[in-house]
Short mmCIF file of C-alpha atoms in Angstrom, two decimals:
data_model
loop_
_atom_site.label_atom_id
_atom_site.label_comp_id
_atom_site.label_asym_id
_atom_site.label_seq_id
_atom_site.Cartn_x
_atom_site.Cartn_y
_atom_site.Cartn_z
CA UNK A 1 0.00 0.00 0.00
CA UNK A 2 1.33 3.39 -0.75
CA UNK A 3 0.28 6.85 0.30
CA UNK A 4 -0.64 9.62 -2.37
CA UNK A 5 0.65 13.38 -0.41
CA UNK A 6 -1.77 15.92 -1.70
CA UNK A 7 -3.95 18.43 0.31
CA UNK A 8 -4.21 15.72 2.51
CA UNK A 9 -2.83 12.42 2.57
CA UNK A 10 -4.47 9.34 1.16
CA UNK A 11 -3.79 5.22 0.65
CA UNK A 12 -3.34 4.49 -2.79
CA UNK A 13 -2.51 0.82 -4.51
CA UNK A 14 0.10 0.97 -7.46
CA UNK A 15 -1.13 -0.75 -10.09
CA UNK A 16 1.76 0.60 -13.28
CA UNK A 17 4.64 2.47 -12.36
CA UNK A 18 7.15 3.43 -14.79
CA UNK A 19 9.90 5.98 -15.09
CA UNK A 20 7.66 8.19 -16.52
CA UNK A 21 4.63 7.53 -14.04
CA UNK A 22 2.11 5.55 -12.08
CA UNK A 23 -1.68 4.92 -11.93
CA UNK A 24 -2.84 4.56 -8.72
CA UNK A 25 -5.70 2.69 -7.51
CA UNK A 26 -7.31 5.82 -4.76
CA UNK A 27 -10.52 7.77 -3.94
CA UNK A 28 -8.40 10.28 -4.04
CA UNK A 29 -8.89 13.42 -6.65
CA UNK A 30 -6.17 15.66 -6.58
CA UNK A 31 -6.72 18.64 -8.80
CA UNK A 32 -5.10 18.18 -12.50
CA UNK A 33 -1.83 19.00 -13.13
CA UNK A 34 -1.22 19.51 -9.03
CA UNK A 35 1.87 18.59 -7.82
CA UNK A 36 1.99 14.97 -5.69
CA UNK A 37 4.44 12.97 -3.58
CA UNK A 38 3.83 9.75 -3.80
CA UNK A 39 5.36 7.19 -0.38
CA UNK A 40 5.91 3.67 -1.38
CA UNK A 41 7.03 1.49 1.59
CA UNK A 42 10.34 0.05 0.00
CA UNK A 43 11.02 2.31 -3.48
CA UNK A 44 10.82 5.35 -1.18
CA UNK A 45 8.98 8.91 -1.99
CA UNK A 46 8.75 10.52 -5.66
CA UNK A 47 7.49 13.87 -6.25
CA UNK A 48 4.48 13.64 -9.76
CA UNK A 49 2.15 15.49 -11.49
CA UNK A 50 -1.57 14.40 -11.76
CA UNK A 51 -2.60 13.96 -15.15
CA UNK A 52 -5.66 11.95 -15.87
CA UNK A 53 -8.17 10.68 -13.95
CA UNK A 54 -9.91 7.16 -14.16
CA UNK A 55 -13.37 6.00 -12.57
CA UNK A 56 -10.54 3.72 -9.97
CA UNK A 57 -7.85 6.19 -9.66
CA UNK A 58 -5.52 8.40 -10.76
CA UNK A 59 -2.62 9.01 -13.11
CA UNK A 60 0.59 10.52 -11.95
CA UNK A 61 3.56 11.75 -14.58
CA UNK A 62 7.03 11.95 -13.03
CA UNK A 63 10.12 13.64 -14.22
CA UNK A 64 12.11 10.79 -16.16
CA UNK A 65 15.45 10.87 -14.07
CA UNK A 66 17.52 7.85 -12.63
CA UNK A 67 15.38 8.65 -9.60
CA UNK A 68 12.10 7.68 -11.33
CA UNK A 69 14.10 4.84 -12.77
CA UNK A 70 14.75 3.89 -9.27
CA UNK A 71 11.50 4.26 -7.81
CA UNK A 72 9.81 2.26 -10.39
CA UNK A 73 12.76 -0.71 -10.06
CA UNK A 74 12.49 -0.63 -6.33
CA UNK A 75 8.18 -0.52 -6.72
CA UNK A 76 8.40 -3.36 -9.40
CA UNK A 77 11.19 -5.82 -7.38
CA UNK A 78 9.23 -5.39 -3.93
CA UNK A 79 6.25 -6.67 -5.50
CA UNK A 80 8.19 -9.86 -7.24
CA UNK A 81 9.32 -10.48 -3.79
CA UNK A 82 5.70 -10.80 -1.83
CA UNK A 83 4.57 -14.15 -1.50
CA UNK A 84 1.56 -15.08 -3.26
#
């Protein structure tokens, strides 16, 4: 479970992540184009942009950098590693 930082903070399930984003299971609704932090227990925090909006979430856009490349390694190989 992660945590989307806007006004307020909210739980949000990562369902993509990418270097160049996320979509986020949440009831959250963060204004478009707001700035975001997104706090993933084990890839850490990663500042985004909201984009789009889906009837299940929302769609972040992060600055392609090696930290977004890191983020979305550390995201992807924590979720390999959970038992099923």
């Amino acid at each position: 479970m992660c945590i989307l930082v806007a006004e307020s903070p909210s739980p949000a399930a990562l369902r993509e992540v990418s270097a160049r984003g996320a979509f986020l299971e949440t009831n959250a609704r963060p204004p478009l184009g707001s700035a975001v932090e997104l706090r993933h227990p084990e890839a850490g925090t990663i500042r985004g942009v909201v984009q789009a909006f889906a009837h299940d979430g929302v769609r972040l856009d992060f600055i392609c950098s090696e930290q977004s490349v890191g983020f979305a390694l550390a995201a992807i190989a924590a979720d390999m590693s959970r038992p099923l």
